[in-house]
Tab-separated table of C-alpha atoms and ligand atoms in Angstrom:
chain	number	residue	atom	x	y	z
A	20	MET	CA	72.284	114.078	162.689
A	21	ASN	CA	70.910	115.094	158.506
A	22	ILE	CA	67.573	114.138	158.186
A	23	LEU	CA	66.078	115.014	155.295
A	24	VAL	CA	62.188	114.698	154.794
A	25	VAL	CA	60.886	115.118	151.478
A	26	LYS	CA	57.424	115.764	151.246
A	27	ALA	CA	55.340	114.403	148.354
A	28	ASN	CA	51.938	115.632	149.078
A	29	ASN	CA	50.906	118.855	148.359
A	30	ARG	CA	47.135	117.861	150.111
A	31	PRO	CA	46.638	119.946	152.917
A	32	ALA	CA	47.428	117.888	156.046
A	33	SER	CA	43.862	118.594	157.017
A	34	GLU	CA	42.853	116.327	154.366
A	35	ALA	CA	45.276	114.285	152.848
A	36	VAL	CA	46.698	111.157	155.804
A	37	SER	CA	50.270	111.405	154.670
A	38	SER	CA	50.296	115.276	154.639
A	39	LYS	CA	48.857	115.102	158.379
A	40	MET	CA	52.209	111.893	158.663
A	41	TYR	CA	55.227	114.745	157.223
A	42	GLU	CA	52.834	117.654	160.108
A	43	THR	CA	52.946	115.113	163.123
A	44	PHE	CA	56.438	114.147	162.192
A	45	MET	CA	57.804	117.533	162.045
A	46	GLU	CA	56.322	118.569	165.054
A	47	GLU	CA	58.233	115.761	166.975
A	48	VAL	CA	61.633	116.956	165.368
A	49	LYS	CA	61.893	119.771	165.440
A	50	ASP	CA	63.433	121.612	168.263
A	51	VAL	CA	65.680	117.955	169.349
A	52	LYS	CA	68.593	119.385	169.549
A	53	GLY	CA	71.457	117.692	167.427
A	54	LEU	CA	68.756	116.803	164.464
A	55	ASN	CA	69.340	118.786	161.742
A	56	VAL	CA	66.165	118.590	159.734
A	57	THR	CA	65.259	120.071	156.411
A	58	THR	CA	62.442	119.126	153.843
A	59	PHE	CA	62.819	118.413	150.090
A	60	ASP	CA	59.133	119.352	149.418
A	61	VAL	CA	59.164	117.525	146.057
A	62	PHE	CA	55.895	119.656	144.092
A	63	ALA	CA	57.708	122.918	145.107
A	64	GLU	CA	61.089	121.659	143.589
A	65	ASP	CA	61.186	122.442	140.067
A	66	MET	CA	61.775	118.519	138.530
A	67	PRO	CA	61.174	118.616	134.412
A	68	TYR	CA	60.075	114.705	133.737
A	69	PHE	CA	63.193	111.943	133.689
A	70	GLY	CA	64.082	111.922	129.818
A	71	GLN	CA	65.925	112.520	126.112
A	72	ASP	CA	66.801	116.145	128.073
A	73	LEU	CA	68.288	114.441	130.367
A	74	PHE	CA	70.349	112.502	127.945
A	75	ASN	CA	70.918	115.755	125.552
A	76	ALA	CA	72.629	117.870	128.273
A	77	PHE	CA	75.300	115.334	129.533
A	78	GLY	CA	76.192	114.760	125.662
A	79	LYS	CA	75.844	118.293	125.476
A	80	MET	CA	78.110	118.416	128.717
A	81	GLN	CA	80.707	116.242	127.700
A	82	ASN	CA	80.710	118.528	123.730
A	83	ALA	CA	81.019	121.814	125.618
A	84	GLU	CA	77.657	122.105	123.773
A	85	GLU	CA	74.865	125.047	124.544
A	86	LEU	CA	72.209	124.049	126.764
A	87	SER	CA	68.679	124.484	126.044
A	88	ASP	CA	66.894	126.225	129.454
A	89	VAL	CA	65.111	122.868	130.045
A	90	GLU	CA	68.778	120.823	129.911
A	91	LYS	CA	69.533	123.461	132.253
A	92	ARG	CA	67.063	122.857	134.303
A	93	ILE	CA	66.835	119.000	134.788
A	94	LEU	CA	70.762	118.971	135.785
A	95	ALA	CA	70.514	121.173	138.379
A	96	ALA	CA	67.240	119.858	140.050
A	97	LYS	CA	68.708	115.881	139.438
A	98	GLN	CA	71.970	117.379	141.213
A	99	LYS	CA	69.846	118.777	144.081
A	100	ALA	CA	68.100	116.198	144.640
A	101	MET	CA	71.284	113.815	144.255
A	102	ASP	CA	72.713	116.582	147.174
A	103	ALA	CA	70.137	116.950	149.255
A	104	LEU	CA	70.364	113.165	149.382
A	105	THR	CA	74.735	112.699	149.840
A	106	ALA	CA	73.857	115.535	152.501
A	107	ALA	CA	71.515	112.994	154.598
A	108	ASP	CA	72.232	110.129	157.207
A	109	VAL	CA	68.548	109.956	157.190
A	110	VAL	CA	65.384	110.127	154.427
A	111	VAL	CA	62.469	110.321	155.084
A	112	PHE	CA	59.393	109.828	152.638
A	113	ALA	CA	56.167	111.165	153.533
A	114	PHE	CA	53.599	109.995	150.707
A	115	PRO	CA	50.573	108.883	149.561
A	116	LEU	CA	48.796	105.792	147.323
A	117	TRP	CA	47.592	107.374	144.301
A	118	ASN	CA	46.361	104.840	141.379
A	119	LEU	CA	48.130	102.196	143.655
A	120	THR	CA	51.370	103.843	143.018
A	121	ILE	CA	53.256	107.032	143.984
A	122	PRO	CA	52.876	110.441	143.001
A	123	ALA	CA	54.450	111.384	140.086
A	124	LYS	CA	56.682	114.059	141.546
A	125	LEU	CA	57.835	111.440	144.659
A	126	GLN	CA	58.846	109.337	141.163
A	127	THR	CA	60.897	112.190	139.482
A	128	PHE	CA	62.781	112.243	142.739
A	129	VAL	CA	63.791	108.325	142.882
A	130	ASP	CA	64.058	108.580	139.320
A	131	TYR	CA	67.455	111.599	139.253
A	132	THR	CA	68.812	109.578	142.557
A	133	TYR	CA	68.814	106.084	140.997
A	134	GLN	CA	72.027	106.348	139.472
A	135	ALA	CA	74.443	103.229	139.254
A	136	GLY	CA	77.679	105.089	140.628
A	137	TYR	CA	76.303	106.489	143.051
A	138	ALA	CA	73.179	104.412	144.803
A	139	PHE	CA	74.797	101.295	143.672
A	140	LYS	CA	77.395	99.471	140.676
A	141	TYR	CA	77.841	96.184	139.712
A	142	SER	CA	80.823	93.898	140.191
A	143	PRO	CA	83.345	92.012	138.121
A	144	GLU	CA	80.746	89.032	138.093
A	145	GLY	CA	78.086	90.821	137.996
A	146	GLN	CA	76.849	91.489	140.878
A	147	MET	CA	74.734	94.820	142.459
A	148	ILE	CA	76.224	96.188	145.422
A	149	SER	CA	74.141	98.978	147.280
A	150	LEU	CA	75.954	101.967	147.955
A	151	MET	CA	74.072	103.922	150.559
A	152	PRO	CA	74.132	101.119	154.025
A	153	GLU	CA	75.203	103.930	155.864
A	154	LYS	CA	72.032	105.530	155.580
A	155	LYS	CA	68.130	104.894	157.076
A	156	ALA	CA	65.190	104.520	155.577
A	157	ILE	CA	61.174	105.956	156.822
A	158	LEU	CA	58.547	105.515	154.731
A	159	LEU	CA	55.810	107.344	156.138
A	160	SER	CA	52.432	106.523	153.368
A	161	ALA	CA	49.078	106.099	154.163
A	162	ARG	CA	46.691	104.320	151.341
A	163	GLY	CA	42.567	103.880	151.273
A	164	GLY	CA	42.238	101.390	150.998
A	165	VAL	CA	43.937	97.368	152.572
A	166	TYR	CA	47.154	95.898	150.601
A	167	SER	CA	48.733	94.483	153.407
A	168	THR	CA	46.699	90.959	153.122
A	169	PRO	CA	48.604	88.238	151.217
A	170	GLU	CA	45.687	89.022	147.978
A	171	ALA	CA	45.867	92.535	148.060
A	172	ALA	CA	49.216	93.089	148.406
A	173	PRO	CA	51.258	92.483	145.376
A	174	MET	CA	48.595	95.497	143.734
A	175	GLU	CA	50.627	97.679	146.423
A	176	MET	CA	53.567	99.245	144.393
A	177	ALA	CA	53.761	103.211	146.635
A	178	ALA	CA	55.146	101.311	150.164
A	179	THR	CA	56.987	98.207	148.437
A	180	TYR	CA	58.544	100.242	144.819
A	181	MET	CA	60.084	102.972	147.600
A	182	ARG	CA	61.143	99.514	149.773
A	183	ASN	CA	62.605	97.721	147.114
A	184	VAL	CA	64.748	101.172	145.326
A	185	PHE	CA	66.037	102.981	148.649
A	186	GLY	CA	66.345	99.335	150.616
A	187	GLY	CA	66.552	96.825	147.783
A	188	VAL	CA	69.362	98.895	145.721
A	189	PHE	CA	70.459	101.612	147.372
A	190	GLY	CA	71.180	99.236	149.975
A	191	MET	CA	69.480	101.955	153.186
A	192	SER	CA	67.976	100.257	156.791
A	193	VAL	CA	64.277	100.792	156.657
A	194	GLU	CA	61.907	101.372	158.475
A	195	GLU	CA	58.471	102.598	158.211
A	196	VAL	CA	54.853	103.482	159.219
A	197	ILE	CA	51.960	102.517	157.071
A	198	ILE	CA	47.687	104.030	157.822
A	199	GLU	CA	45.739	102.505	155.365
A	200	GLY	CA	41.995	101.050	155.379
A	201	HIS	CA	41.015	104.152	157.055
A	202	ASN	CA	38.932	104.725	153.463
A	203	ALA	CA	37.640	101.122	153.271
A	204	MET	CA	36.779	101.501	157.168
A	205	PRO	CA	35.987	104.896	157.552
A	206	ASP	CA	33.574	104.026	160.774
A	207	LYS	CA	37.226	102.987	161.905
A	208	ALA	CA	38.924	105.752	160.246
A	209	GLU	CA	39.518	107.674	162.846
A	210	GLN	CA	41.074	105.299	165.170
A	211	ILE	CA	42.786	103.367	162.630
A	212	ILE	CA	45.084	107.030	161.720
A	213	ALA	CA	45.286	108.137	165.395
A	214	GLU	CA	47.158	105.062	165.841
A	215	GLY	CA	49.179	105.701	162.528
A	216	LEU	CA	50.186	109.537	163.786
A	217	VAL	CA	51.182	107.591	167.110
A	218	LYS	CA	53.840	105.228	165.855
A	219	VAL	CA	55.313	108.323	163.290
A	220	THR	CA	55.341	110.164	166.577
A	221	GLU	CA	57.229	107.196	168.372
A	222	ILE	CA	59.615	106.795	164.741
A	223	ALA	CA	60.329	109.917	164.860
A	224	LYS	CA	61.422	109.516	168.783
A	225	SER	CA	63.684	106.711	168.420
A	226	LEU	CA	66.321	109.676	165.948
A	227	SER	CA	66.529	111.418	168.692
A	228	ALA	CA	67.851	108.566	170.859
A	229	GLU	CA	69.780	106.435	168.850
A	230	PRO	CA	72.178	108.421	166.464
A	231	VAL	CA	73.107	106.192	162.908
A	232	ASN	CA	75.808	106.089	161.856
A	233	ALA	CA	77.770	106.149	165.766
B	326	FMN	C1	44.387	110.857	143.336
B	326	FMN	C2	44.128	110.060	144.033
B	326	FMN	C3	44.126	108.249	144.361
B	326	FMN	C4	43.984	107.661	145.418
B	326	FMN	N1	43.937	106.122	144.337
B	326	FMN	C5	44.133	105.443	146.144
B	326	FMN	C6	43.869	103.704	144.991
B	326	FMN	O1	44.284	103.309	143.823
B	326	FMN	N2	44.123	102.959	146.083
B	326	FMN	C7	43.674	103.062	147.544
B	326	FMN	O2	43.751	102.370	148.550
B	326	FMN	N3	43.905	104.829	147.607
B	326	FMN	C8	43.958	105.953	146.726
B	326	FMN	N4	43.456	106.713	147.005
B	326	FMN	C9	43.122	107.242	148.445
B	326	FMN	C10	44.490	107.542	149.182
B	326	FMN	O3	45.452	106.219	149.055
B	326	FMN	C11	44.394	108.422	150.921
B	326	FMN	O4	43.571	109.255	150.204
B	326	FMN	C12	45.602	108.013	152.065
B	326	FMN	O5	45.513	109.124	152.916
B	326	FMN	C13	46.614	108.222	151.432
B	326	FMN	O6	46.016	109.968	150.158
B	326	FMN	P1	46.642	110.987	150.558
B	326	FMN	O7	47.700	110.991	152.228
B	326	FMN	O8	45.868	112.055	149.911
B	326	FMN	O9	45.007	111.140	152.008
B	326	FMN	C14	43.467	108.170	146.200
B	326	FMN	C15	42.813	109.643	146.684
B	326	FMN	C16	43.505	110.317	145.795
B	326	FMN	C17	43.732	111.733	145.931
């Protein structure tokens, strides 16, 4: 089973809870036979922002024109992200909630892979058809406040966004471990984090137990 782990926090695990979730997951899967685990570190990758440079590059490719440096970089980076996702049976995202949403580097990974004809398509009747129903996405996310209450949930645009993209549009089955409230309730922080990390371990263990494409 190919597991792609998208690491989306470059803060050290001693300080950042979602980095600790990443490390905990990796520790659990590293020696498991039959799991081929690859990390895609979005902060370490050269990933120019999605925008007109990419569309210019597509146009130039079609007309066999010379690409600029940034156009070459964005085409290569987009292809690399898509190839990594294509090869994965399971994709794990370890990410924080920052400013109510995901880090910009992770947004760029989404922008690179969110492509019609690759992640989804439309039927002749105009219905969206997801193209990755055989893959599984695991969301490992931390957020300092509490967003799981009905009043606060609409403000949460990190895990909710990732679920909508990889579950709702790409069609993957989605599982998640969320650690939340450790900043809002400092006296309970240690316990909240410890319990969440146990859940990360459990979800990692479950991968060795049941192959997705069996
Ligand atoms: C730049 C930054 C922005 C943050 N924004 C929010 C926020 O909008 N709401 C919130 O509840 N916590 C916020 N936090 C706290 C994080 O959600 C918390 O640290 C959590 O553990 C995820 O980030 P981490 O993995 O980097 O620790 C923020 C933290 C940082 C470093």
